[in-house]
Amino acid sequence: MILYNSLGQTKQEFIPHTEGKVNMYTCGPTVYHYAHIGNLRTYIMEDVLEKYLRFAGYDVKRVMNITDVGHLSSDADTGEDKMLKGAKREHKTVMEIAKFYTDAFFSDCKKLNIKMPDVVEPATNCIDEFIHMVSVLLEKGYAYIAGGNVYFDTSKLDNYYVFGNMNEDDLAVGVRDSVEEDSNKRNKADFVLWFTKSKFDSQELKWESPWGVGYPGWHIECSAISCKHNGEYLDIHCGGIDNAFPHHTNEIAQSEAYLGHKWCKYWFHVLHLNDARGKMSKSKGDFLTVSLLESKGYNPLVYRLFCLQSHYRKPLTFSYDSLDNAAIAYDKLIKRISALNPEGEPDTEAAKPYLKEFNDALGNDLNTSLGLTAVYSVLKADISDATKLYLIGEFDKVLSLDLTKAQESKTDSFANEEVEALIAQRTEARKNKDWATADAIRDKLKEMKVVVEDTKDGIKWHFEN
Ligand SMILES: [Zn+2]
């Protein structure tokens, strides 16, 4: 596979550390509010990446954190804790807020056919790991204590701005909302690894540490959780482009200082979802969630299709008009697929060029819009319907648009009709004391894995589990 790597800013051949295996890490949600559809664009495209790697034969292990502590209202490390803000807003405890919005996040993911990562780890589960990592960074001289907090010393690194094309002054502006300069910092780019002192001292969750009672910084979370579950060598780290700096930059700084070697090979960043006013965010305008789209009558998979129609490295502009177009395209596509006749065996030889078309599209830096074109090529192709359905079923392992679902339920209803008919014939045969026919039908039903029960309400049946 060819993948664009933010590290080096070029398309590169994807070669994992261990042949056939991929260690993948995804920055998870900060669970203080619903996810807006802009955040979910990132998770959809990461899901496609994971599923394509599996489709291409890799054994993938994907880890995701849940930020339930330590993410301050600025992406630098100033301001109030986002979780605490959420708890205050809703008059709940931080843990109640975390539980509620974690569930809401995964429910949105499910509606969008985003697979659950193999490991989901809340930050509050890993306090020991954070403390360990911070201790090692202090021992190695990459961190210092000032004003009660532990800071990472970015001046100890030869190359802190690893994603290139970055200029220190621009980046200082990039650190949004950080109006007040933290006078404890030795260098502008230094960041907090562990807080014991904060201007906002109402932090609800605190833990003992060698540096006093406090709580972890946000960035240390992802480094420690990734090392815990993915080991010392990470193949792909994913996230939204807005996390490239400072979050991912800081993750690399502390992970590599801690490990003493290069940590992650490929950085996969998904571009923003914009609306007419610019980058979409929770604080601006309509707060667009999956539930809001549903309440307006959209199938969440229409939003998934809308995302797949564009390349993940291009900003995508959301409007209801474009979503309506995606809805029309989706309905037409499902109708065409449902009309196919599922009978017969697929011709795997005839399927090959279409599998190649799909593979070439997704294998070239995840070109999902060409992947969708491959679906239309199949529909137009001079091959049997069974072959078309086989191919679309294969593609949908990656696209996850439920393309063959209607077809499957059609097949199910054919099967149901057949069973009902056989049971009726068997009842008739028994009534006529035609035991041979009744037994033959019984055997046939058994073969079809149908369990028939005589109940006082009449005959009931179901397929064996
Ligand atoms: Zn992260």
CSV table of C-alpha atoms and ligand atoms in Angstrom, one decimal:
chain,number,residue,atom,x,y,z
A,1,MET,CA,0.0,0.0,0.0
A,2,ILE,CA,1.1,3.5,-0.7
A,3,LEU,CA,0.3,5.9,2.1
A,4,TYR,CA,0.9,9.6,2.6
A,5,ASN,CA,3.1,10.1,5.7
A,6,SER,CA,2.9,13.4,7.5
A,7,LEU,CA,6.3,12.6,8.7
A,8,GLY,CA,8.3,13.6,5.7
A,9,GLN,CA,5.2,14.8,3.9
A,10,THR,CA,5.4,12.4,1.0
A,11,LYS,CA,3.6,9.3,-0.2
A,12,GLN,CA,5.5,6.3,0.9
A,13,GLU,CA,5.3,2.5,0.5
A,14,PHE,CA,3.7,1.2,3.7
A,15,ILE,CA,6.1,-1.3,5.3
A,16,PRO,CA,5.2,-2.2,8.9
A,17,HIS,CA,7.9,-3.1,11.5
A,18,THR,CA,6.8,-6.8,11.5
A,19,GLU,CA,5.8,-8.4,8.2
A,20,GLY,CA,2.0,-8.9,8.0
A,21,LYS,CA,1.2,-7.1,11.3
A,22,VAL,CA,0.1,-3.6,11.8
A,23,ASN,CA,0.1,-1.7,15.2
A,24,MET,CA,-2.2,1.2,14.9
A,25,TYR,CA,-3.1,3.9,17.4
A,26,THR,CA,-5.9,6.4,17.2
A,27,CYS,CA,-6.4,9.4,19.4
A,28,GLY,CA,-9.8,8.8,21.0
A,29,PRO,CA,-12.4,11.4,22.0
A,30,THR,CA,-12.4,13.7,24.9
A,31,VAL,CA,-15.7,12.6,26.4
A,32,TYR,CA,-17.1,15.8,27.7
A,33,HIS,CA,-19.7,16.4,25.0
A,34,TYR,CA,-21.2,14.7,21.9
A,35,ALA,CA,-18.8,14.2,19.0
A,36,HIS,CA,-19.6,16.6,16.1
A,37,ILE,CA,-19.7,15.2,12.6
A,38,GLY,CA,-16.3,16.9,11.8
A,39,ASN,CA,-14.6,14.7,14.5
A,40,LEU,CA,-16.5,11.7,13.1
A,41,ARG,CA,-15.1,12.3,9.6
A,42,THR,CA,-11.7,11.5,11.1
A,43,TYR,CA,-13.0,8.3,12.7
A,44,ILE,CA,-14.7,7.2,9.5
A,45,MET,CA,-11.6,7.6,7.5
A,46,GLU,CA,-9.5,5.8,10.1
A,47,ASP,CA,-12.0,3.0,10.1
A,48,VAL,CA,-11.6,2.7,6.3
A,49,LEU,CA,-7.8,2.6,6.7
A,50,GLU,CA,-8.0,-0.1,9.3
A,51,LYS,CA,-10.5,-2.2,7.2
A,52,TYR,CA,-8.5,-1.7,4.1
A,53,LEU,CA,-5.3,-3.0,5.8
A,54,ARG,CA,-7.3,-6.0,7.0
A,55,PHE,CA,-8.7,-6.5,3.5
A,56,ALA,CA,-5.1,-6.4,2.1
A,57,GLY,CA,-4.3,-9.2,4.5
A,58,TYR,CA,-2.6,-7.5,7.4
A,59,ASP,CA,-3.2,-8.6,11.0
A,60,VAL,CA,-4.2,-5.2,12.6
A,61,LYS,CA,-4.2,-4.3,16.2
A,62,ARG,CA,-5.8,-0.9,16.8
A,63,VAL,CA,-5.7,0.9,20.1
A,64,MET,CA,-7.7,3.9,21.1
A,65,ASN,CA,-7.6,6.0,24.2
A,66,ILE,CA,-10.6,7.7,25.9
A,67,THR,CA,-9.6,11.1,27.3
A,68,ASP,CA,-11.4,11.3,30.6
A,69,VAL,CA,-8.9,13.5,32.4
A,70,GLY,CA,-6.2,16.0,31.6
A,71,HIS,CA,-7.5,17.6,28.4
A,72,LEU,CA,-7.5,21.3,29.1
A,73,SER,CA,-9.7,23.7,27.2
A,74,SER,CA,-6.7,24.8,25.2
A,75,ASP,CA,-4.9,22.2,23.2
A,76,ALA,CA,-1.7,23.6,24.7
A,77,ASP,CA,-1.9,23.1,28.5
A,78,THR,CA,-3.7,26.1,29.7
A,79,GLY,CA,-7.3,26.7,30.8
A,80,GLU,CA,-9.8,24.6,32.6
A,81,ASP,CA,-10.1,20.8,32.2
A,82,LYS,CA,-12.7,20.0,29.5
A,83,MET,CA,-14.1,17.2,31.5
A,84,LEU,CA,-14.7,19.4,34.5
A,85,LYS,CA,-16.3,22.0,32.4
A,86,GLY,CA,-18.7,19.3,31.1
A,87,ALA,CA,-19.5,18.1,34.5
A,88,LYS,CA,-20.2,21.6,35.8
A,89,ARG,CA,-22.4,22.3,32.8
A,90,GLU,CA,-24.5,19.2,33.4
A,91,HIS,CA,-24.3,19.1,37.2
A,92,LYS,CA,-22.8,15.7,37.2
A,93,THR,CA,-19.6,14.1,38.3
A,94,VAL,CA,-16.7,13.9,35.9
A,95,MET,CA,-17.0,10.1,35.8
A,96,GLU,CA,-20.7,10.3,35.1
A,97,ILE,CA,-20.0,12.7,32.2
A,98,ALA,CA,-17.2,10.4,30.9
A,99,LYS,CA,-19.5,7.3,31.0
A,100,PHE,CA,-22.4,9.1,29.3
A,101,TYR,CA,-20.3,10.6,26.5
A,102,THR,CA,-18.2,7.5,25.9
A,103,ASP,CA,-21.4,5.5,25.4
A,104,ALA,CA,-22.8,8.3,23.1
A,105,PHE,CA,-19.5,8.3,21.1
A,106,PHE,CA,-19.6,4.5,20.5
A,107,SER,CA,-23.3,4.6,19.7
A,108,ASP,CA,-22.5,7.2,16.9
A,109,CYS,CA,-19.7,5.0,15.7
A,110,LYS,CA,-22.0,2.1,15.5
A,111,LYS,CA,-24.5,4.0,13.4
A,112,LEU,CA,-21.7,5.0,11.1
A,113,ASN,CA,-20.5,1.4,10.8
A,114,ILE,CA,-17.2,2.3,12.5
A,115,LYS,CA,-15.7,-0.8,14.0
A,116,MET,CA,-14.8,-0.8,17.7
A,117,PRO,CA,-11.0,-0.7,18.1
A,118,ASP,CA,-9.4,-3.9,19.5
A,119,VAL,CA,-8.4,-2.0,22.6
A,120,VAL,CA,-10.2,1.0,24.1
A,121,GLU,CA,-8.4,2.4,27.1
A,122,PRO,CA,-9.6,5.3,29.3
A,123,ALA,CA,-6.8,7.5,30.5
A,124,THR,CA,-7.9,7.2,34.1
A,125,ASN,CA,-7.0,3.4,33.9
A,126,CYS,CA,-3.4,4.2,33.2
A,127,ILE,CA,-2.2,6.6,35.9
A,128,ASP,CA,0.7,4.3,36.9
A,129,GLU,CA,1.9,4.1,33.3
A,130,PHE,CA,1.9,7.9,33.0
A,131,ILE,CA,3.8,8.3,36.3
A,132,HIS,CA,6.3,5.8,35.1
A,133,MET,CA,6.9,7.5,31.8
A,134,VAL,CA,7.2,10.9,33.5
A,135,SER,CA,9.7,9.5,36.0
A,136,VAL,CA,11.9,8.1,33.2
A,137,LEU,CA,11.8,11.4,31.3
A,138,LEU,CA,12.9,13.2,34.5
A,139,GLU,CA,15.7,10.6,35.1
A,140,LYS,CA,16.9,11.0,31.5
A,141,GLY,CA,17.0,14.8,31.8
A,142,TYR,CA,14.2,15.4,29.3
A,143,ALA,CA,11.9,16.9,31.9
A,144,TYR,CA,12.1,19.4,34.8
A,145,ILE,CA,10.0,20.5,37.7
A,146,ALA,CA,8.9,24.1,38.0
A,147,GLY,CA,6.2,25.7,40.1
A,148,GLY,CA,4.9,22.3,41.2
A,149,ASN,CA,4.4,20.9,37.7
A,150,VAL,CA,6.5,18.6,35.6
A,151,TYR,CA,7.4,20.0,32.1
A,152,PHE,CA,8.9,18.4,29.1
A,153,ASP,CA,12.0,20.3,28.0
A,154,THR,CA,11.8,20.7,24.2
A,155,SER,CA,15.2,22.3,24.0
A,156,LYS,CA,16.7,18.9,24.6
A,157,LEU,CA,15.6,17.7,21.2
A,158,ASP,CA,17.5,18.2,18.0
A,159,ASN,CA,14.3,18.4,16.0
A,160,TYR,CA,11.1,19.1,17.9
A,161,TYR,CA,9.0,20.3,15.0
A,162,VAL,CA,9.0,16.9,13.3
A,163,PHE,CA,6.2,17.5,10.8
A,164,GLY,CA,8.2,20.1,9.0
A,165,ASN,CA,7.0,23.2,7.3
A,166,MET,CA,6.5,24.7,10.7
A,167,ASN,CA,7.8,27.9,11.9
A,168,GLU,CA,8.0,28.5,15.7
A,169,ASP,CA,6.2,31.8,15.6
A,170,ASP,CA,3.3,30.5,13.5
A,171,LEU,CA,3.0,27.6,15.8
A,172,ALA,CA,2.8,29.8,18.9
A,173,VAL,CA,-0.2,31.3,17.2
A,174,GLY,CA,-1.4,27.8,16.4
A,175,VAL,CA,-1.6,27.1,20.1
A,176,ARG,CA,-5.1,28.5,20.3
A,177,ASP,CA,-6.5,30.3,23.3
A,178,SER,CA,-3.2,30.1,25.2
A,179,VAL,CA,-3.4,33.8,26.1
A,180,GLU,CA,-1.4,33.6,29.2
A,181,GLU,CA,2.2,32.6,29.0
A,182,ASP,CA,3.1,30.0,31.7
A,183,SER,CA,6.1,31.6,33.4
A,184,ASN,CA,7.3,28.2,34.7
A,185,LYS,CA,8.3,27.1,31.2
A,186,ARG,CA,11.9,27.3,30.2
A,187,ASN,CA,11.0,27.3,26.5
A,188,LYS,CA,7.9,28.5,24.7
A,189,ALA,CA,7.1,25.0,23.3
A,190,ASP,CA,7.6,23.1,26.6
A,191,PHE,CA,4.5,21.3,27.9
A,192,VAL,CA,3.1,19.9,31.1
A,193,LEU,CA,3.5,16.2,31.8
A,194,TRP,CA,2.1,16.2,35.3
A,195,PHE,CA,0.1,19.0,37.0
A,196,THR,CA,0.1,19.6,40.8
A,197,LYS,CA,-0.6,23.3,40.5
A,198,SER,CA,-3.0,24.8,38.2
A,199,LYS,CA,-4.9,28.1,38.2
A,200,PHE,CA,-8.0,26.0,37.9
A,201,ASP,CA,-7.6,24.0,41.1
A,202,SER,CA,-11.1,22.5,41.3
A,203,GLN,CA,-9.8,19.4,39.4
A,204,GLU,CA,-12.1,16.6,40.6
A,205,LEU,CA,-9.8,13.6,39.8
A,206,LYS,CA,-6.4,13.6,41.4
A,207,TRP,CA,-3.8,11.0,42.1
A,208,GLU,CA,-0.7,10.6,44.3
A,209,SER,CA,2.5,10.9,42.5
A,210,PRO,CA,6.2,11.4,43.3
A,211,TRP,CA,5.7,15.1,42.6
A,212,GLY,CA,2.6,15.6,44.7
A,213,VAL,CA,-1.1,15.0,44.3
A,214,GLY,CA,-2.1,15.9,40.8
A,215,TYR,CA,-3.2,14.8,37.4
A,216,PRO,CA,-1.5,14.0,34.0
A,217,GLY,CA,-1.2,16.3,31.1
A,218,TRP,CA,-3.1,15.3,28.0
A,219,HIS,CA,-0.2,14.4,25.6
A,220,ILE,CA,1.4,11.9,27.9
A,221,GLU,CA,-1.8,9.8,27.7
A,222,CYS,CA,-1.5,8.7,24.2
A,223,SER,CA,2.3,8.0,24.4
A,224,ALA,CA,1.8,5.8,27.5
A,225,ILE,CA,-1.3,4.0,26.3
A,226,SER,CA,0.2,3.3,22.9
A,227,CYS,CA,3.4,1.9,24.5
A,228,LYS,CA,1.3,-0.2,26.9
A,229,HIS,CA,-0.8,-1.9,24.2
A,230,ASN,CA,1.3,-1.5,21.0
A,231,GLY,CA,4.7,-1.9,22.5
A,232,GLU,CA,7.8,0.2,21.6
A,233,TYR,CA,7.2,0.3,17.8
A,234,LEU,CA,4.1,1.8,16.4
A,235,ASP,CA,3.3,1.5,12.7
A,236,ILE,CA,0.5,4.0,12.2
A,237,HIS,CA,-0.7,6.8,14.4
A,238,CYS,CA,-3.9,8.4,13.3
A,239,GLY,CA,-5.8,11.6,14.1
A,240,GLY,CA,-7.3,14.8,12.9
A,241,ILE,CA,-4.9,17.3,11.3
A,242,ASP,CA,-5.6,19.7,14.2
A,243,ASN,CA,-3.8,17.3,16.5
A,244,ALA,CA,-0.6,17.3,14.5
A,245,PHE,CA,0.5,20.2,16.6
A,246,PRO,CA,1.0,20.4,19.5
A,247,HIS,CA,-0.5,17.1,20.5
A,248,HIS,CA,1.2,14.6,18.1
A,249,THR,CA,4.4,16.7,18.0
A,250,ASN,CA,4.5,16.3,21.8
A,251,GLU,CA,3.6,12.7,21.7
A,252,ILE,CA,6.6,12.0,19.5
A,253,ALA,CA,8.9,14.2,21.6
A,254,GLN,CA,8.1,12.3,24.9
A,255,SER,CA,7.8,8.8,23.4
A,256,GLU,CA,11.1,8.9,21.6
A,257,ALA,CA,12.9,10.5,24.6
A,258,TYR,CA,11.4,7.8,26.8
A,259,LEU,CA,12.1,4.9,24.5
A,260,GLY,CA,15.5,6.1,23.2
A,261,HIS,CA,14.6,5.3,19.6
A,262,LYS,CA,12.2,6.2,16.8
A,263,TRP,CA,8.7,5.3,17.8
A,264,CYS,CA,6.1,5.6,15.0
A,265,LYS,CA,6.7,5.1,11.3
A,266,TYR,CA,3.6,6.6,9.6
A,267,TRP,CA,1.4,9.5,10.7
A,268,PHE,CA,-2.1,9.5,9.1
A,269,HIS,CA,-3.9,12.8,9.4
A,270,VAL,CA,-7.4,13.5,8.3
A,271,LEU,CA,-8.2,17.1,7.1
A,272,HIS,CA,-11.0,19.2,8.6
A,273,LEU,CA,-14.7,19.3,7.8
A,274,ASN,CA,-15.6,22.8,7.1
A,275,ASP,CA,-18.9,24.6,6.6
A,276,ALA,CA,-19.6,27.8,4.9
A,277,ARG,CA,-18.0,29.7,7.8
A,278,GLY,CA,-14.8,27.6,7.9
A,279,LYS,CA,-13.6,24.8,10.2
A,280,MET,CA,-16.5,23.2,12.0
A,281,SER,CA,-16.2,23.0,15.8
A,282,LYS,CA,-18.4,22.5,18.8
A,283,SER,CA,-18.2,26.1,19.8
A,284,LYS,CA,-19.4,27.6,16.4
A,285,GLY,CA,-22.8,27.7,14.9
A,286,ASP,CA,-25.0,24.6,14.5
A,287,PHE,CA,-23.6,21.8,16.7
A,288,LEU,CA,-23.9,19.0,14.1
A,289,THR,CA,-24.2,15.6,15.5
A,290,VAL,CA,-25.2,12.2,14.1
A,291,SER,CA,-28.5,12.5,16.2
A,292,LEU,CA,-29.2,15.9,14.6
A,293,LEU,CA,-28.8,14.4,11.1
A,294,GLU,CA,-31.0,11.5,12.1
A,295,SER,CA,-33.7,13.9,13.4
A,296,LYS,CA,-33.6,15.6,10.0
A,297,GLY,CA,-34.3,12.2,8.4
A,298,TYR,CA,-30.8,11.3,7.2
A,299,ASN,CA,-29.5,7.7,7.4
A,300,PRO,CA,-26.1,8.1,9.2
A,301,LEU,CA,-24.6,6.0,6.4
A,302,VAL,CA,-25.4,8.8,4.0
A,303,TYR,CA,-22.9,10.9,6.0
A,304,ARG,CA,-20.4,8.0,5.7
A,305,LEU,CA,-20.9,8.0,1.9
A,306,PHE,CA,-20.5,11.8,1.8
A,307,CYS,CA,-17.1,11.4,3.6
A,308,LEU,CA,-16.0,8.6,1.3
A,309,GLN,CA,-16.7,10.6,-1.8
A,310,SER,CA,-13.8,12.8,-0.9
A,311,HIS,CA,-10.1,12.2,-0.2
A,312,TYR,CA,-9.2,12.3,3.4
A,313,ARG,CA,-6.3,14.7,2.8
A,314,LYS,CA,-8.6,17.4,1.3
A,315,PRO,CA,-10.7,19.6,3.5
A,316,LEU,CA,-14.4,18.7,3.0
A,317,THR,CA,-17.1,21.3,3.0
A,318,PHE,CA,-20.4,20.3,4.6
A,319,SER,CA,-23.8,21.6,3.5
A,320,TYR,CA,-27.2,20.1,3.6
A,321,ASP,CA,-27.3,20.4,-0.2
A,322,SER,CA,-24.3,18.1,-0.6
A,323,LEU,CA,-25.7,15.7,2.0
A,324,ASP,CA,-28.9,15.6,0.0
A,325,ASN,CA,-27.0,14.7,-3.1
A,326,ALA,CA,-25.2,11.9,-1.2
A,327,ALA,CA,-28.6,10.7,0.0
A,328,ILE,CA,-29.9,10.5,-3.5
A,329,ALA,CA,-26.8,8.7,-4.7
A,330,TYR,CA,-27.0,6.3,-1.8
A,331,ASP,CA,-30.7,5.4,-2.4
A,332,LYS,CA,-30.1,4.8,-6.1
A,333,LEU,CA,-27.1,2.6,-5.4
A,334,ILE,CA,-28.9,0.5,-2.9
A,335,LYS,CA,-31.8,0.1,-5.3
A,336,ARG,CA,-29.6,-1.1,-8.1
A,337,ILE,CA,-27.8,-3.5,-5.8
A,338,SER,CA,-31.1,-4.9,-4.4
A,339,ALA,CA,-32.4,-5.5,-7.9
A,340,LEU,CA,-29.6,-8.0,-8.6
A,341,ASN,CA,-30.4,-11.6,-8.7
A,342,PRO,CA,-28.5,-13.5,-6.1
A,343,GLU,CA,-28.8,-17.0,-7.6
A,344,GLY,CA,-25.8,-18.9,-8.8
A,345,GLU,CA,-22.2,-19.0,-8.0
A,346,PRO,CA,-19.9,-16.0,-8.5
A,347,ASP,CA,-17.3,-16.3,-11.2
A,348,THR,CA,-14.1,-15.5,-9.3
A,349,GLU,CA,-12.0,-15.3,-12.4
A,350,ALA,CA,-14.3,-12.7,-14.0
A,351,ALA,CA,-14.2,-10.8,-10.6
A,352,LYS,CA,-10.4,-10.4,-10.6
A,353,PRO,CA,-10.1,-7.1,-12.7
A,354,TYR,CA,-12.7,-5.4,-10.5
A,355,LEU,CA,-11.0,-6.5,-7.3
A,356,LYS,CA,-7.8,-5.1,-8.8
A,357,GLU,CA,-9.6,-1.8,-9.6
A,358,PHE,CA,-10.8,-1.5,-6.0
A,359,ASN,CA,-7.4,-2.5,-4.6
A,360,ASP,CA,-5.5,-0.1,-6.8
A,361,ALA,CA,-7.8,2.8,-5.6
A,362,LEU,CA,-7.7,2.1,-1.9
A,363,GLY,CA,-4.1,1.0,-2.0
A,364,ASN,CA,-3.1,4.3,-3.4
A,365,ASP,CA,-3.3,6.5,-0.3
A,366,LEU,CA,-6.8,5.4,0.4
A,367,ASN,CA,-8.6,6.8,-2.6
A,368,THR,CA,-12.1,6.2,-1.4
A,369,SER,CA,-13.8,8.1,-4.2
A,370,LEU,CA,-12.2,5.8,-6.8
A,371,GLY,CA,-13.1,2.9,-4.5
A,372,LEU,CA,-16.7,4.0,-4.9
A,373,THR,CA,-16.2,4.3,-8.7
A,374,ALA,CA,-15.2,0.6,-8.6
A,375,VAL,CA,-18.7,-0.2,-7.2
A,376,TYR,CA,-20.2,1.5,-10.2
A,377,SER,CA,-17.9,-0.3,-12.6
A,378,VAL,CA,-19.1,-3.6,-11.2
A,379,LEU,CA,-22.7,-2.6,-11.6
A,380,LYS,CA,-22.1,-1.7,-15.2
A,381,ALA,CA,-20.0,-4.7,-16.0
A,382,ASP,CA,-20.9,-7.6,-18.2
A,383,ILE,CA,-20.6,-10.3,-15.5
A,384,SER,CA,-23.3,-12.3,-13.7
A,385,ASP,CA,-25.3,-10.8,-10.9
A,386,ALA,CA,-23.9,-13.3,-8.4
A,387,THR,CA,-20.4,-12.1,-9.3
A,388,LYS,CA,-21.5,-8.5,-8.9
A,389,LEU,CA,-22.9,-9.2,-5.5
A,390,TYR,CA,-19.8,-11.1,-4.5
A,391,LEU,CA,-17.6,-8.2,-5.5
A,392,ILE,CA,-19.8,-5.5,-3.9
A,393,GLY,CA,-19.8,-7.6,-0.7
A,394,GLU,CA,-16.0,-7.7,-0.8
A,395,PHE,CA,-15.7,-3.9,-1.3
A,396,ASP,CA,-18.2,-3.3,1.5
A,397,LYS,CA,-15.9,-5.0,4.0
A,398,VAL,CA,-13.9,-1.8,3.6
A,399,LEU,CA,-16.6,0.8,2.6
A,400,SER,CA,-19.1,-0.4,5.2
A,401,LEU,CA,-22.1,1.2,3.6
A,402,ASP,CA,-24.4,-1.8,4.1
A,403,LEU,CA,-24.4,-2.1,0.3
A,404,THR,CA,-25.6,-5.7,0.3
A,405,LYS,CA,-27.8,-5.6,3.4
A,406,ALA,CA,-31.1,-5.2,1.5
A,407,GLN,CA,-30.1,-8.1,-0.8
A,408,GLU,CA,-29.3,-10.3,2.3
A,409,SER,CA,-32.7,-9.7,3.9
A,410,LYS,CA,-34.2,-10.5,0.5
A,411,THR,CA,-32.3,-13.8,0.6
A,412,ASP,CA,-33.5,-14.3,4.1
A,413,SER,CA,-37.1,-13.7,3.2
A,414,PHE,CA,-36.8,-16.2,0.3
A,415,ALA,CA,-35.5,-18.7,2.8
A,416,ASN,CA,-38.3,-18.0,5.2
A,417,GLU,CA,-40.9,-18.5,2.5
A,418,GLU,CA,-39.4,-21.8,1.6
A,419,VAL,CA,-39.4,-23.0,5.2
A,420,GLU,CA,-43.0,-21.9,5.7
A,421,ALA,CA,-44.0,-23.8,2.5
A,422,LEU,CA,-42.3,-27.0,3.7
A,423,ILE,CA,-43.9,-26.9,7.1
A,424,ALA,CA,-47.3,-26.5,5.5
A,425,GLN,CA,-46.6,-29.5,3.2
A,426,ARG,CA,-45.5,-31.5,6.2
A,427,THR,CA,-48.7,-30.6,8.2
A,428,GLU,CA,-50.8,-31.6,5.2
A,429,ALA,CA,-48.8,-34.9,4.8
A,430,ARG,CA,-49.3,-35.8,8.5
A,431,LYS,CA,-53.0,-35.0,8.2
A,432,ASN,CA,-53.2,-37.5,5.3
A,433,LYS,CA,-51.1,-40.0,7.3
A,434,ASP,CA,-48.5,-39.9,4.6
A,435,TRP,CA,-45.7,-40.6,7.0
A,436,ALA,CA,-43.0,-41.1,4.3
A,437,THR,CA,-43.5,-37.6,2.9
A,438,ALA,CA,-43.7,-36.1,6.4
A,439,ASP,CA,-40.4,-37.7,7.3
A,440,ALA,CA,-38.8,-36.7,4.1
A,441,ILE,CA,-39.8,-33.1,4.7
A,442,ARG,CA,-38.6,-33.4,8.4
A,443,ASP,CA,-35.2,-34.5,7.1
A,444,LYS,CA,-35.0,-31.7,4.6
A,445,LEU,CA,-35.8,-29.1,7.2
A,446,LYS,CA,-33.1,-30.6,9.5
A,447,GLU,CA,-30.7,-30.3,6.6
A,448,MET,CA,-31.6,-26.6,6.3
A,449,LYS,CA,-30.9,-26.2,10.0
A,450,VAL,CA,-34.5,-25.5,10.8
A,451,VAL,CA,-35.8,-26.3,14.3
A,452,VAL,CA,-39.5,-27.0,14.3
A,453,GLU,CA,-41.5,-27.0,17.6
A,454,ASP,CA,-45.1,-28.0,18.2
A,455,THR,CA,-46.5,-25.6,20.7
A,456,LYS,CA,-50.0,-25.0,22.0
A,457,ASP,CA,-50.1,-22.0,19.8
A,458,GLY,CA,-49.3,-24.1,16.8
A,459,ILE,CA,-46.1,-24.8,15.0
A,460,LYS,CA,-43.1,-22.5,15.6
A,461,TRP,CA,-39.8,-22.7,13.9
A,462,HIS,CA,-36.4,-21.0,13.8
A,463,PHE,CA,-33.0,-21.5,12.3
A,464,GLU,CA,-30.4,-23.3,14.5
A,465,ASN,CA,-28.1,-20.7,16.1
B,1,ZN,ZN,-3.6,11.5,21.2
